[in-house]
Short mmCIF file of C-alpha atoms in Angstrom, two decimals:
data_model
loop_
_atom_site.label_atom_id
_atom_site.label_comp_id
_atom_site.label_asym_id
_atom_site.label_seq_id
_atom_site.Cartn_x
_atom_site.Cartn_y
_atom_site.Cartn_z
CA UNK Y 608 50.29 -8.64 120.98
CA UNK Y 609 51.24 -8.08 124.43
CA UNK Y 610 50.58 -5.54 127.31
CA UNK Y 611 53.59 -2.98 127.85
CA UNK Y 612 55.25 -4.25 130.77
CA UNK Y 613 57.77 -1.32 132.05
CA UNK Y 614 61.50 -1.95 132.44
CA UNK Y 615 63.33 -0.26 135.14
CA UNK Y 616 65.22 1.56 132.63
CA UNK Y 617 62.06 3.21 131.27
CA UNK Y 618 60.85 5.09 134.35
CA UNK Y 619 61.63 8.82 134.38
CA UNK Y 620 60.78 10.17 138.06
CA UNK Y 621 59.76 13.33 138.64
CA UNK Y 622 60.00 15.63 141.46
CA UNK Y 623 56.79 17.33 142.86
CA UNK Y 624 56.62 20.30 145.29
CA UNK Y 625 53.42 20.14 147.46
CA UNK Y 626 52.46 23.14 149.90
CA UNK Y 627 50.58 21.64 152.66
CA UNK Y 628 49.27 24.97 154.20
CA UNK Y 629 45.86 24.50 155.08
CA UNK Y 630 45.40 21.07 152.81
CA UNK Y 631 43.61 18.33 155.05
CA UNK Y 632 45.63 15.96 156.15
CA UNK Y 633 43.93 12.49 154.95
CA UNK Y 634 43.12 14.47 151.77
CA UNK Y 635 46.15 15.22 151.25
CA UNK Y 636 48.25 11.77 151.64
CA UNK Y 637 45.87 10.14 149.59
CA UNK Y 638 47.44 12.69 146.64
CA UNK Y 639 50.70 12.11 148.07
CA UNK Y 640 50.30 8.26 148.26
CA UNK Y 641 48.82 7.99 144.53
CA UNK Y 642 51.96 10.31 143.05
CA UNK Y 643 54.82 7.81 145.14
CA UNK Y 644 52.88 4.75 143.77
CA UNK Y 645 52.96 6.04 140.40
CA UNK Y 646 49.15 5.63 139.63
CA UNK Y 647 49.04 8.95 137.35
CA UNK Y 648 50.98 7.25 135.09
CA UNK Y 649 50.22 5.08 131.79
CA UNK Y 650 52.65 2.93 132.36
CA UNK Y 651 51.97 1.95 135.78
CA UNK Y 652 53.31 -1.61 136.68
CA UNK Y 653 52.81 -3.38 139.62
CA UNK Y 654 55.86 -5.43 140.41
CA UNK Y 655 57.77 -2.06 140.01
CA UNK Y 656 57.91 1.31 141.45
CA UNK Y 657 57.41 3.78 138.77
CA UNK Y 658 56.50 6.83 141.48
CA UNK Y 659 57.04 10.18 141.57
CA UNK Y 660 59.50 12.12 144.41
CA UNK Y 661 57.41 13.83 146.23
CA UNK Y 662 58.34 17.03 148.92
CA UNK Y 663 55.95 18.62 150.95
CA UNK Y 664 56.67 21.94 152.75
CA UNK Y 665 54.71 23.61 155.51
CA UNK Y 666 53.79 20.25 156.84
CA UNK Y 667 53.26 21.92 160.44
CA UNK Y 668 50.62 23.92 158.97
CA UNK Y 669 48.23 20.95 157.97
CA UNK Y 670 44.65 20.98 159.26
CA UNK Y 671 42.16 18.28 160.25
CA UNK Y 672 38.50 18.66 160.34
CA UNK Y 673 36.14 18.31 163.59
CA UNK Y 674 38.00 17.80 166.70
CA UNK Y 675 40.87 15.39 165.43
CA UNK Y 676 43.62 17.75 166.50
CA UNK Y 677 42.54 17.16 170.16
CA UNK Y 678 40.91 13.47 169.93
CA UNK Y 679 42.84 11.82 167.28
CA UNK Y 680 45.43 9.40 168.93
CA UNK Y 681 48.28 8.02 167.79
CA UNK Y 682 50.10 4.65 169.45
CA UNK Y 683 53.15 3.20 169.99
CA UNK Y 684 54.48 0.33 172.62
CA UNK Y 685 57.67 0.50 173.98
CA UNK Y 686 58.01 -3.16 174.40
CA UNK Y 687 57.66 -3.11 177.96
CA UNK Y 688 54.22 -4.70 179.63
CA UNK Y 689 51.78 -1.82 180.45
CA UNK Y 690 54.48 0.00 177.62
CA UNK Y 691 51.40 1.32 175.13
CA UNK Y 692 51.92 5.00 175.25
CA UNK Y 693 49.80 7.64 173.49
CA UNK Y 694 49.68 10.81 172.15
CA UNK Y 695 46.91 13.46 170.75
CA UNK Y 696 47.62 14.74 167.27
CA UNK Y 697 48.28 18.21 168.55
CA UNK Y 698 50.87 16.99 171.01
CA UNK Y 699 52.59 15.25 167.56
CA UNK Y 700 52.63 18.39 165.63
CA UNK Y 701 54.20 20.42 168.47
CA UNK Y 702 57.04 17.56 168.93
CA UNK Y 703 57.36 16.30 165.31
CA UNK Y 704 55.44 18.20 163.19
CA UNK Y 705 56.39 16.18 159.84
CA UNK Y 706 55.33 12.43 161.12
CA UNK Y 707 51.46 13.22 161.25
CA UNK Y 708 51.75 13.72 157.68
CA UNK Y 709 54.39 10.67 157.11
CA UNK Y 710 52.29 8.02 159.10
CA UNK Y 711 49.09 9.09 156.94
CA UNK Y 712 50.67 8.15 153.80
CA UNK Y 713 52.66 5.43 154.95
CA UNK Y 714 49.25 3.68 155.85
CA UNK Y 715 48.59 4.34 152.37
CA UNK Y 716 51.15 2.53 150.56
CA UNK Y 717 51.58 -0.98 150.14
CA UNK Y 718 52.88 -2.95 153.18
CA UNK Y 719 55.41 -4.12 151.57
CA UNK Y 720 59.64 -3.93 150.37
CA UNK Y 721 58.32 -2.16 147.49
CA UNK Y 722 56.00 0.03 149.44
CA UNK Y 723 59.74 0.82 151.69
CA UNK Y 724 61.22 2.04 148.68
CA UNK Y 725 58.14 4.19 147.62
CA UNK Y 726 58.15 5.84 151.02
CA UNK Y 727 61.77 7.08 150.54
CA UNK Y 728 60.57 8.92 147.87
CA UNK Y 729 59.05 11.01 150.10
CA UNK Y 730 60.42 14.25 151.69
CA UNK Y 731 58.13 16.07 154.11
CA UNK Y 732 59.56 19.67 155.60
CA UNK Y 733 57.64 21.36 158.86
CA UNK Y 734 59.08 24.66 157.22
CA UNK Y 735 58.22 26.61 153.71
CA UNK Y 736 61.88 25.90 152.73
CA UNK Y 737 63.67 22.45 151.34
CA UNK Y 738 66.91 21.30 150.33
CA UNK Y 739 65.96 20.13 146.92
CA UNK Y 740 66.54 23.05 144.74
CA UNK Y 741 69.35 21.59 142.84
CA UNK Y 742 66.90 18.90 141.31
CA UNK Y 743 66.24 19.35 137.94
CA UNK Y 744 62.59 18.08 136.85
CA UNK Y 745 60.96 19.64 139.70
CA UNK Y 746 57.86 21.20 140.06
CA UNK Y 747 57.03 24.55 141.89
CA UNK Y 748 53.78 24.25 143.99
CA UNK C 1303 66.02 -65.16 134.72
CA UNK C 1304 68.19 -62.53 135.77
CA UNK C 1305 67.60 -61.08 139.52
CA UNK C 1306 65.40 -58.43 139.43
CA UNK C 1307 65.94 -55.58 142.32
CA UNK C 1308 63.22 -53.44 143.66
CA UNK C 1309 63.34 -49.61 144.25
CA UNK C 1310 63.78 -48.97 140.12
CA UNK C 1311 60.44 -47.56 139.42
CA UNK C 1312 59.54 -45.59 142.77
CA UNK C 1313 62.90 -44.01 141.96
CA UNK C 1314 62.25 -42.63 138.80
CA UNK C 1315 58.74 -41.76 140.18
CA UNK C 1316 60.66 -39.97 142.64
CA UNK C 1317 63.01 -38.06 140.58
CA UNK C 1318 59.95 -36.70 138.52
CA UNK C 1319 58.54 -35.27 141.56
CA UNK C 1320 61.66 -33.76 142.69
CA UNK C 1321 62.35 -32.47 139.20
CA UNK C 1322 58.85 -30.47 139.30
CA UNK C 1323 59.87 -29.36 142.96
CA UNK C 1324 63.24 -27.51 142.45
CA UNK C 1325 63.67 -24.31 143.91
CA UNK C 1326 60.81 -24.82 146.72
CA UNK C 1327 61.96 -23.65 150.10
CA UNK C 1328 63.39 -25.84 152.54
CA UNK C 1329 62.86 -29.70 152.22
CA UNK C 1330 59.97 -28.85 150.08
CA UNK C 1331 62.64 -29.83 147.19
CA UNK C 1332 64.81 -32.83 148.64
CA UNK C 1333 62.72 -34.74 150.52
CA UNK C 1334 59.68 -36.56 148.89
CA UNK C 1335 56.81 -36.37 151.21
CA UNK C 1336 57.13 -33.09 151.79
CA UNK C 1337 58.19 -32.43 147.68
CA UNK C 1338 54.67 -34.19 146.63
CA UNK C 1339 52.61 -31.99 149.14
CA UNK C 1340 54.40 -29.01 147.78
CA UNK C 1341 54.18 -30.50 144.05
CA UNK C 1342 50.65 -30.86 143.80
CA UNK C 1343 49.81 -27.17 145.50
CA UNK C 1344 51.86 -25.87 143.20
CA UNK C 1345 50.47 -27.11 140.06
CA UNK C 1346 46.83 -26.04 141.33
CA UNK C 1347 48.12 -22.81 142.12
CA UNK C 1348 49.43 -22.50 138.64
CA UNK C 1349 46.18 -23.53 137.30
CA UNK C 1350 44.25 -21.20 139.27
CA UNK C 1351 46.41 -18.40 138.51
CA UNK C 1352 46.43 -18.66 134.74
CA UNK C 1353 42.70 -18.11 135.02
CA UNK C 1354 43.11 -15.25 137.22
CA UNK C 1355 45.31 -13.47 134.99
CA UNK C 1356 42.43 -12.91 132.48
CA UNK C 1357 41.27 -10.53 135.38
CA UNK C 1358 44.73 -8.98 136.68
CA UNK C 1359 45.64 -7.95 133.14
CA UNK C 1360 41.81 -6.05 132.72
CA UNK C 1361 42.58 -4.68 136.01
CA UNK C 1362 45.89 -3.31 135.02
CA UNK C 1363 44.33 -2.39 131.28
CA UNK C 1364 42.04 -0.33 133.22
CA UNK C 1365 44.24 1.28 135.70
CA UNK C 1366 46.60 2.56 132.81
CA UNK C 1367 43.51 4.05 130.53
CA UNK C 1368 42.37 5.80 134.07
CA UNK C 1369 45.94 7.09 134.66
CA UNK C 1370 45.95 8.47 131.05
CA UNK C 1371 42.52 9.82 130.28
CA UNK C 1372 42.69 11.31 134.13
CA UNK C 1373 45.77 13.33 132.48
CA UNK C 1374 43.24 14.74 130.01
CA UNK C 1375 40.30 15.64 132.68
CA UNK C 1376 38.38 12.87 132.14
CA UNK C 1377 37.63 10.09 134.81
CA UNK C 1378 37.94 6.10 133.62
CA UNK C 1379 34.12 5.65 133.53
CA UNK C 1380 33.20 9.14 132.09
CA UNK C 1381 35.97 8.29 129.38
CA UNK C 1382 34.52 5.05 128.50
CA UNK C 1383 30.89 6.11 128.65
CA UNK C 1384 31.68 8.96 126.15
CA UNK C 1385 33.08 6.18 123.73
CA UNK C 1386 30.27 4.25 123.57
CA UNK C 1387 28.21 7.04 123.24
CA UNK C 1388 30.15 7.97 119.85
CA UNK C 1389 30.52 4.42 118.73
CA UNK C 1390 34.44 3.85 119.21
CA UNK C 1391 34.55 0.60 119.87
CA UNK C 1392 38.16 -0.12 120.89
CA UNK C 1393 38.80 -2.74 123.85
CA UNK C 1394 40.47 -2.15 126.74
CA UNK C 1395 43.93 -3.88 125.76
CA UNK C 1396 44.17 -1.73 123.19
CA UNK C 1397 43.19 1.80 124.80
CA UNK C 1398 45.79 0.79 127.60
CA UNK C 1399 48.57 0.15 124.80
CA UNK C 1400 47.64 3.49 122.96
CA UNK C 1401 48.12 5.16 126.08
CA UNK C 1402 51.62 3.96 127.03
CA UNK C 1403 52.86 3.66 123.33
CA UNK C 1404 50.72 6.29 121.37
CA UNK C 1405 49.97 9.15 123.69
CA UNK C 1406 49.20 11.62 120.96
CA UNK C 1407 46.94 9.40 119.52
CA UNK C 1408 45.24 8.24 122.69
CA UNK C 1409 44.62 12.02 123.94
CA UNK C 1410 43.07 12.73 120.10
CA UNK C 1411 41.07 10.23 120.98
CA UNK C 1412 39.99 11.62 124.48
CA UNK C 1413 38.95 15.01 122.81
CA UNK C 1414 37.21 13.10 119.67
CA UNK C 1415 35.29 11.31 121.93
CA UNK C 1416 34.41 14.65 124.25
CA UNK C 1417 33.53 16.48 120.91
CA UNK C 1418 31.08 14.05 119.66
CA UNK C 1419 29.21 13.73 123.04
CA UNK C 1420 29.38 17.06 123.77
CA UNK C 1421 28.07 18.09 120.20
#
């Protein structure tokens, strides 16, 4: 008797809608990451993407604890000498309200091609509406 | 007596090695020196990973049992503890298989384990 191995055709993908308002950034990101990876399903198979789609609304209202809004820094490098730029979480939320959550989830997914395909199933929106209303199999928050 | 030319045995030995390194990257499947290093490594990895596979599978079963039992409101550790206390002796491989192929049987197992312990 062999352990069950999922075939790509056996994977059924649901859509989850998550309201991010007043949720803690990292704690929300772990939940989203495990849904995207499919760790909540008994058919989870490591070499396949068995995860669901996740739609996040109100991403601009996500919270952090302590002084992280002022102190947490996001770094990027322009490629030029001395080109390391940094921006605080507060500033990042003003300019790109969805980016902090996307970044947090990205760090929790596998850094592989499989991880990239998992990441494409995450749709983050700053406001309280999303365009995926036509999806069947979708849960409401 | 016929004349014997050299090279026959070493050619046969090389052919055996190159047959084993078919599909390896770059020069590792064509040049005999690179190929023999590559063959030694690959056979060693195969040996080690056959042994590692036992643990890998157990990890996968535990992950699947955890996913299925969390859907019933029990964490993996709690579920296994309940099973042990209620005297249900099913191994992880079968539990994981039940979770995939017989979800109803699995959920009734969770409820019986819960009831037996809490009673």
